[in-house]
PDB file of C-alpha atoms in Angstrom:
ATOM      1  CA  MET A   1      -0.005  -0.006  -0.004  1.00 34.00           C
ATOM      2  CA  ALA A   2       1.422   3.370  -0.970  1.00 39.00           C
ATOM      3  CA  HIS A   3       1.972   5.989   1.721  1.00 41.00           C
ATOM      4  CA  ASP A   4       0.049   9.125   0.825  1.00 48.00           C
ATOM      5  CA  GLY A   5       1.433  11.328   3.621  1.00 52.00           C
ATOM      6  CA  CYS A   6      -1.858  11.244   5.520  1.00 53.00           C
ATOM      7  CA  SER A   7      -2.625   7.570   6.205  1.00 52.00           C
ATOM      8  CA  MET A   8      -0.382   7.439   9.346  1.00 54.00           C
ATOM      9  CA  THR A   9      -2.151  10.220  11.151  1.00 47.00           C
ATOM     10  CA  PRO A  10      -5.356  10.218  13.201  1.00 45.00           C
ATOM     11  CA  PRO A  11      -8.354  10.791  10.941  1.00 46.00           C
ATOM     12  CA  SER A  12      -9.333  14.053  12.645  1.00 86.00           C
ATOM     13  CA  ASP A  13      -5.862  15.552  12.060  1.00 94.00           C
ATOM     14  CA  THR A  14      -6.071  14.531   8.407  1.00 93.00           C
ATOM     15  CA  ASP A  15      -9.562  15.897   7.948  1.00 94.00           C
ATOM     16  CA  PHE A  16      -8.635  19.245   9.512  1.00 97.00           C
ATOM     17  CA  MET A  17      -5.401  19.497   7.519  1.00 97.00           C
ATOM     18  CA  ARG A  18      -7.354  18.918   4.335  1.00 96.00           C
ATOM     19  CA  ARG A  19      -9.430  21.968   5.191  1.00 97.00           C
ATOM     20  CA  ALA A  20      -6.258  23.959   5.767  1.00 98.00           C
ATOM     21  CA  LEU A  21      -5.016  22.742   2.379  1.00 98.00           C
ATOM     22  CA  LEU A  22      -8.123  24.196   0.746  1.00 98.00           C
ATOM     23  CA  LEU A  23      -7.296  27.545   2.327  1.00 98.00           C
ATOM     24  CA  ALA A  24      -3.735  27.259   1.159  1.00 98.00           C
ATOM     25  CA  GLN A  25      -5.050  26.821  -2.386  1.00 97.00           C
ATOM     26  CA  ARG A  26      -7.163  29.931  -1.904  1.00 97.00           C
ATOM     27  CA  ALA A  27      -4.005  31.877  -0.968  1.00 98.00           C
ATOM     28  CA  ALA A  28      -2.355  30.583  -4.142  1.00 97.00           C
ATOM     29  CA  ASP A  29      -5.351  31.575  -6.250  1.00 96.00           C
ATOM     30  CA  GLU A  30      -4.955  35.103  -4.812  1.00 96.00           C
ATOM     31  CA  GLY A  31      -1.258  35.163  -5.682  1.00 96.00           C
ATOM     32  CA  GLU A  32      -0.091  34.635  -2.132  1.00 97.00           C
ATOM     33  CA  VAL A  33       2.280  31.938  -0.902  1.00 97.00           C
ATOM     34  CA  PRO A  34      -0.010  28.920  -0.403  1.00 98.00           C
ATOM     35  CA  VAL A  35      -0.292  28.474   3.313  1.00 98.00           C
ATOM     36  CA  GLY A  36      -3.589  27.872   5.181  1.00 98.00           C
ATOM     37  CA  ALA A  37      -4.407  27.532   8.827  1.00 98.00           C
ATOM     38  CA  ILE A  38      -7.412  26.679  10.979  1.00 98.00           C
ATOM     39  CA  LEU A  39      -8.167  26.806  14.680  1.00 97.00           C
ATOM     40  CA  VAL A  40     -10.036  23.886  16.165  1.00 96.00           C
ATOM     41  CA  MET A  41     -11.633  23.552  19.580  1.00 94.00           C
ATOM     42  CA  ASP A  42     -13.824  20.656  20.704  1.00 91.00           C
ATOM     43  CA  ASN A  43     -13.459  19.152  17.223  1.00 91.00           C
ATOM     44  CA  GLU A  44     -15.047  22.227  15.651  1.00 92.00           C
ATOM     45  CA  ILE A  45     -13.327  24.713  13.336  1.00 95.00           C
ATOM     46  CA  PHE A  46     -13.854  28.167  14.871  1.00 95.00           C
ATOM     47  CA  ALA A  47     -11.409  30.249  12.848  1.00 98.00           C
ATOM     48  CA  GLU A  48      -9.396  30.051   9.683  1.00 97.00           C
ATOM     49  CA  GLY A  49      -6.877  32.033   7.686  1.00 98.00           C
ATOM     50  CA  TRP A  50      -4.683  31.943   4.625  1.00 98.00           C
ATOM     51  CA  ASN A  51      -1.623  33.982   3.742  1.00 98.00           C
ATOM     52  CA  ARG A  52      -2.549  37.569   2.940  1.00 98.00           C
ATOM     53  CA  PRO A  53       0.509  39.798   3.372  1.00 97.00           C
ATOM     54  CA  ILE A  54       0.463  41.030  -0.251  1.00 97.00           C
ATOM     55  CA  ALA A  55      -3.258  41.778  -0.433  1.00 96.00           C
ATOM     56  CA  SER A  56      -3.380  43.337   3.055  1.00 97.00           C
ATOM     57  CA  HIS A  57      -0.034  45.159   2.824  1.00 98.00           C
ATOM     58  CA  ASP A  58       0.794  43.544   6.200  1.00 98.00           C
ATOM     59  CA  PRO A  59       3.952  41.515   6.654  1.00 97.00           C
ATOM     60  CA  THR A  60       2.387  39.847   9.680  1.00 98.00           C
ATOM     61  CA  ALA A  61      -0.608  38.480   7.757  1.00 98.00           C
ATOM     62  CA  HIS A  62       0.599  34.891   7.691  1.00 98.00           C
ATOM     63  CA  ALA A  63      -2.118  32.259   7.728  1.00 98.00           C
ATOM     64  CA  GLU A  64      -1.579  31.408  11.410  1.00 98.00           C
ATOM     65  CA  ILE A  65      -1.741  35.049  12.476  1.00 98.00           C
ATOM     66  CA  VAL A  66      -4.880  35.686  10.387  1.00 98.00           C
ATOM     67  CA  ALA A  67      -6.531  32.601  12.009  1.00 98.00           C
ATOM     68  CA  LEU A  68      -5.351  33.637  15.496  1.00 98.00           C
ATOM     69  CA  ARG A  69      -6.765  37.108  15.119  1.00 98.00           C
ATOM     70  CA  ALA A  70     -10.116  35.736  13.901  1.00 98.00           C
ATOM     71  CA  GLY A  71     -10.276  33.192  16.711  1.00 97.00           C
ATOM     72  CA  ALA A  72      -9.332  35.578  19.469  1.00 97.00           C
ATOM     73  CA  SER A  73     -11.909  38.058  18.167  1.00 97.00           C
ATOM     74  CA  LYS A  74     -14.608  35.382  17.998  1.00 96.00           C
ATOM     75  CA  LEU A  75     -13.919  34.148  21.491  1.00 95.00           C
ATOM     76  CA  GLU A  76     -13.249  37.716  22.782  1.00 97.00           C
ATOM     77  CA  ASN A  77     -10.130  36.401  24.435  1.00 97.00           C
ATOM     78  CA  TYR A  78      -6.467  36.522  23.457  1.00 96.00           C
ATOM     79  CA  ARG A  79      -5.809  33.274  25.243  1.00 96.00           C
ATOM     80  CA  LEU A  80      -6.768  30.242  23.131  1.00 96.00           C
ATOM     81  CA  SER A  81      -5.546  27.561  25.546  1.00 94.00           C
ATOM     82  CA  LYS A  82      -7.928  24.810  24.404  1.00 94.00           C
ATOM     83  CA  ALA A  83      -7.282  25.305  20.669  1.00 97.00           C
ATOM     84  CA  THR A  84      -5.339  23.295  18.143  1.00 97.00           C
ATOM     85  CA  VAL A  85      -3.818  25.076  15.141  1.00 98.00           C
ATOM     86  CA  TYR A  86      -3.528  23.239  11.823  1.00 98.00           C
ATOM     87  CA  ALA A  87      -1.147  24.911   9.384  1.00 98.00           C
ATOM     88  CA  THR A  88      -0.014  23.541   6.061  1.00 98.00           C
ATOM     89  CA  LEU A  89       3.565  24.716   6.605  1.00 98.00           C
ATOM     90  CA  GLU A  90       5.807  24.589   9.728  1.00 98.00           C
ATOM     91  CA  PRO A  91       5.261  27.905  11.519  1.00 98.00           C
ATOM     92  CA  CYS A  92       7.973  30.565  11.283  1.00 98.00           C
ATOM     93  CA  ALA A  93       9.434  32.300  14.359  1.00 97.00           C
ATOM     94  CA  MET A  94       6.861  35.119  14.213  1.00 97.00           C
ATOM     95  CA  CYS A  95       3.912  32.737  14.022  1.00 98.00           C
ATOM     96  CA  MET A  96       5.305  30.373  16.570  1.00 96.00           C
ATOM     97  CA  GLY A  97       5.820  33.275  18.951  1.00 95.00           C
ATOM     98  CA  ALA A  98       2.193  34.322  18.456  1.00 96.00           C
ATOM     99  CA  LEU A  99       0.976  30.735  19.013  1.00 97.00           C
ATOM    100  CA  LEU A 100       2.986  30.486  22.213  1.00 95.00           C
ATOM    101  CA  ASN A 101       1.699  33.853  23.413  1.00 95.00           C
ATOM    102  CA  ALA A 102      -1.915  32.728  22.707  1.00 96.00           C
ATOM    103  CA  ARG A 103      -1.194  29.651  24.784  1.00 96.00           C
ATOM    104  CA  ILE A 104      -2.361  27.348  21.987  1.00 96.00           C
ATOM    105  CA  ALA A 105      -2.531  23.736  23.268  1.00 96.00           C
ATOM    106  CA  ARG A 106      -1.322  22.018  20.107  1.00 97.00           C
ATOM    107  CA  VAL A 107       0.154  22.783  16.720  1.00 97.00           C
ATOM    108  CA  VAL A 108      -0.187  20.349  13.801  1.00 98.00           C
ATOM    109  CA  PHE A 109       1.558  21.213  10.556  1.00 98.00           C
ATOM    110  CA  GLY A 110       2.081  19.764   7.090  1.00 97.00           C
ATOM    111  CA  ALA A 111       5.328  20.471   5.273  1.00 97.00           C
ATOM    112  CA  TRP A 112       8.603  21.150   7.071  1.00 97.00           C
ATOM    113  CA  ASP A 113      10.222  24.481   6.301  1.00 96.00           C
ATOM    114  CA  ALA A 114      14.010  24.156   5.956  1.00 94.00           C
ATOM    115  CA  LYS A 115      14.435  27.909   5.421  1.00 95.00           C
ATOM    116  CA  ALA A 116      12.311  29.415   8.205  1.00 96.00           C
ATOM    117  CA  GLY A 117      10.690  26.702  10.273  1.00 96.00           C
ATOM    118  CA  ALA A 118      10.527  27.355  14.030  1.00 96.00           C
ATOM    119  CA  CYS A 119       9.409  23.863  15.147  1.00 95.00           C
ATOM    120  CA  GLY A 120      12.681  22.063  14.650  1.00 94.00           C
ATOM    121  CA  SER A 121      13.806  22.741  11.074  1.00 95.00           C
ATOM    122  CA  VAL A 122      15.809  25.951  11.691  1.00 96.00           C
ATOM    123  CA  ILE A 123      15.026  26.685  15.300  1.00 95.00           C
ATOM    124  CA  ASP A 124      12.783  24.952  17.844  1.00 94.00           C
ATOM    125  CA  LEU A 125      10.854  27.624  19.754  1.00 92.00           C
ATOM    126  CA  PRO A 126       8.338  25.225  21.381  1.00 92.00           C
ATOM    127  CA  ARG A 127      11.264  23.383  23.050  1.00 91.00           C
ATOM    128  CA  THR A 128      13.147  26.491  24.234  1.00 89.00           C
ATOM    129  CA  PRO A 129      13.268  26.082  28.037  1.00 86.00           C
ATOM    130  CA  GLN A 130      13.577  29.782  28.696  1.00 88.00           C
ATOM    131  CA  LEU A 131      10.149  30.503  27.276  1.00 84.00           C
ATOM    132  CA  GLY A 132       8.408  28.619  30.052  1.00 80.00           C
ATOM    133  CA  TYR A 133       5.399  27.494  28.082  1.00 84.00           C
ATOM    134  CA  ARG A 134       5.080  24.119  26.339  1.00 85.00           C
ATOM    135  CA  LEU A 135       2.685  23.031  23.698  1.00 90.00           C
ATOM    136  CA  ASP A 136       2.407  19.815  21.699  1.00 93.00           C
ATOM    137  CA  VAL A 137       3.742  19.954  18.140  1.00 96.00           C
ATOM    138  CA  PHE A 138       3.082  17.304  15.479  1.00 95.00           C
ATOM    139  CA  GLY A 139       4.621  17.839  12.039  1.00 96.00           C
ATOM    140  CA  GLY A 140       4.289  16.004   8.747  1.00 95.00           C
ATOM    141  CA  VAL A 141       0.472  15.648   8.462  1.00 96.00           C
ATOM    142  CA  CYS A 142      -0.349  15.572   4.757  1.00 96.00           C
ATOM    143  CA  SER A 143       3.209  16.822   4.172  1.00 96.00           C
ATOM    144  CA  GLU A 144       3.394  15.627   0.590  1.00 96.00           C
ATOM    145  CA  GLU A 145       0.270  17.555  -0.373  1.00 96.00           C
ATOM    146  CA  SER A 146       1.426  20.661   1.448  1.00 96.00           C
ATOM    147  CA  ALA A 147       4.903  20.536  -0.139  1.00 96.00           C
ATOM    148  CA  ALA A 148       3.486  19.863  -3.582  1.00 96.00           C
ATOM    149  CA  LEU A 149       1.235  22.930  -3.367  1.00 96.00           C
ATOM    150  CA  LEU A 150       4.196  25.127  -2.376  1.00 96.00           C
ATOM    151  CA  ARG A 151       6.482  23.598  -5.078  1.00 96.00           C
ATOM    152  CA  THR A 152       3.907  24.130  -7.811  1.00 96.00           C
ATOM    153  CA  PHE A 153       3.318  27.691  -6.708  1.00 95.00           C
ATOM    154  CA  PHE A 154       7.003  28.632  -6.754  1.00 93.00           C
ATOM    155  CA  GLU A 155       7.734  26.772 -10.009  1.00 91.00           C
ATOM    156  CA  SER A 156       4.991  28.785 -11.699  1.00 88.00           C
ATOM    157  CA  ARG A 157       6.761  31.996 -10.729  1.00 82.00           C
ATOM    158  CA  ARG A 158      10.169  31.092 -12.158  1.00 75.00           C
TER     159      ARG A 158
END
């Protein structure tokens, strides 16, 4: 049986990541780097985002930040301690810092980011003891699909 990049993960993680992948495609359709993110609490999606720095003229408008802002606004609380974030790409240092500050319980991501990943690829912010807050991180969910979307996007721009 062929490994599709998703079959080894719990079904709920795969289902949620597939929704994030649809948002990543939306970003690509808008000319943005294809990254999508959703926030889940009690097995319900309560916020979502996709990369929007170009359209919004905002360098902080990464998918995770957009989703965090929407979720915090919806819950009227900047602490999202019961939430899981699903992102199609390993969060960067800025996004990981925001996720830690929001006290997110869990981060699940797709493709590893060898250039800017902050969950072990370049740096490992969630495991930095000086930060004092720990969250669970699980990488590689639907990684092949996530990486293919990014690869196709960048190849089309060369």
